mmCIF file of C-alpha atoms in Angstrom:
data_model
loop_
_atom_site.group_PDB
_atom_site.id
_atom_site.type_symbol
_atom_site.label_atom_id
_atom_site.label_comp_id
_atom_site.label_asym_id
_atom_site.label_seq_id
_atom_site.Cartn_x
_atom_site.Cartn_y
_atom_site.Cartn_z
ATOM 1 C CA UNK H 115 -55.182 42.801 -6.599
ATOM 2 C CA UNK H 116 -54.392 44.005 -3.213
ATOM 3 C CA UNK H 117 -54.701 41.720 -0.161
ATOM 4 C CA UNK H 118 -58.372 43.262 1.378
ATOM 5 C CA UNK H 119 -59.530 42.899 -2.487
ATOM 6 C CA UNK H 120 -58.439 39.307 -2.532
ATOM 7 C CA UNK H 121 -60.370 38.504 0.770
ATOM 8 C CA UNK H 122 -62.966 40.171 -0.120
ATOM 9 C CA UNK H 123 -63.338 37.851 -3.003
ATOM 10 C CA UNK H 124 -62.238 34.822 -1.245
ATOM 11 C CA UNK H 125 -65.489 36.019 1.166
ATOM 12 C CA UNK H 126 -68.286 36.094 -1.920
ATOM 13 C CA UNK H 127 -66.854 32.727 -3.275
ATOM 14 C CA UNK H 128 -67.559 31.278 0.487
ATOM 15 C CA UNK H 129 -71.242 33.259 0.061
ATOM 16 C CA UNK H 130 -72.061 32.036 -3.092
ATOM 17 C CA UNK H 131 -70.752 28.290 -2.059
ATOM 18 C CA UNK H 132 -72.796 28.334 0.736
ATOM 19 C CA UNK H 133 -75.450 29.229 -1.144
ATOM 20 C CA UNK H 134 -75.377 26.708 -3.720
ATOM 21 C CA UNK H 135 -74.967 23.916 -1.381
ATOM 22 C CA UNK H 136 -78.015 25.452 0.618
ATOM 23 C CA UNK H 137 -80.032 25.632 -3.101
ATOM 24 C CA UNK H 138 -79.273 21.978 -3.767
ATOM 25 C CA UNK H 139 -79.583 21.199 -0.049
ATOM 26 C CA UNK H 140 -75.959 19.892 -0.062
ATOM 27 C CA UNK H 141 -74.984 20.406 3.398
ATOM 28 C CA UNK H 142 -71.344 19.841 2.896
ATOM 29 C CA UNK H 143 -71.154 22.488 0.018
ATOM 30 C CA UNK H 144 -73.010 25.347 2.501
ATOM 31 C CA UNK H 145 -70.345 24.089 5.613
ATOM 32 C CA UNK H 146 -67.831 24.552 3.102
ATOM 33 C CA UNK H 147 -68.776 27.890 2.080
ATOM 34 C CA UNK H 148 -69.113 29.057 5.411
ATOM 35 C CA UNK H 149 -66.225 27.792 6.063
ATOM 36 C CA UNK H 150 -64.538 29.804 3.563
ATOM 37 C CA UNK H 151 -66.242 33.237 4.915
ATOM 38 C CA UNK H 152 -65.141 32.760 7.799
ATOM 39 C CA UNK H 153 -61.534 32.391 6.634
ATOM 40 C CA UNK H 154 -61.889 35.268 4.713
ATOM 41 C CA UNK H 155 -62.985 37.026 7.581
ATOM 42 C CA UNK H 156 -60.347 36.190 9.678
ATOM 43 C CA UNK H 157 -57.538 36.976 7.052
ATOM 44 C CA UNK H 158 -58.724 40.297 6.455
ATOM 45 C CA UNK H 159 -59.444 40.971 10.193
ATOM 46 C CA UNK H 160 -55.535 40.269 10.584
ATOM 47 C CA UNK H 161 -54.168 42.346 7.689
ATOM 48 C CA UNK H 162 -56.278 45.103 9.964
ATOM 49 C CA UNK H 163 -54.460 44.524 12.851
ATOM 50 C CA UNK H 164 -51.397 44.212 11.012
ATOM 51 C CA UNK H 165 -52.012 47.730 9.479
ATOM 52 C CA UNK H 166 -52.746 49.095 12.762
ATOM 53 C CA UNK H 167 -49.561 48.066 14.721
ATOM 54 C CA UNK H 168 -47.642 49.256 12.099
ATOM 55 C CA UNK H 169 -49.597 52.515 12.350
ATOM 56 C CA UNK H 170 -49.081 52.636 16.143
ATOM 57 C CA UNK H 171 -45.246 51.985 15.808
ATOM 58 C CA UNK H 172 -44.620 55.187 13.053
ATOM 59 C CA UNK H 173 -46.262 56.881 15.218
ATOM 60 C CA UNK H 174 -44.358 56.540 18.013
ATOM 61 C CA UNK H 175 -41.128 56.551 16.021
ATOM 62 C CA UNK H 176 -42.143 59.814 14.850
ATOM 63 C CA UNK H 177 -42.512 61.339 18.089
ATOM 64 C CA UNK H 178 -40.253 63.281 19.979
ATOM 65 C CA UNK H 179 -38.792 61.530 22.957
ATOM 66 C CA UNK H 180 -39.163 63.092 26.555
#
């Protein structure tokens, strides 16, 4: 599973806690969940701007110097 798959799922695992803690009005559970999307989030934001910088830096080792 690559790394934006496994956020992705680490992001409907928060969405689905959340939502059975907001079902069985266990606040805890939802913060939880949220919690977890969030985290997700934030993981998969970074591998973006990870992916990027490295895009940014082949690119300017493949160009021609002045």
């Amino acid at each position: 599973m690559s790394k934006e798959n496994s956020h992705k799922a680490e992001e409907f695992k928060g969405k689905a806690k959340a939502a059975a803690g907001k079902a069985t009005d266990d606040e805890s559970l939802q913060a939880e969940g949220k919690a977890d999307v969030v985290q997700a989030k934030g993981k998969e934001a970074g591998e973006k701007a990870k992916d990027a910088a490295r895009g940014v830096a082949n690119s300017l080792k493949d160009s021609p110097e002045r």
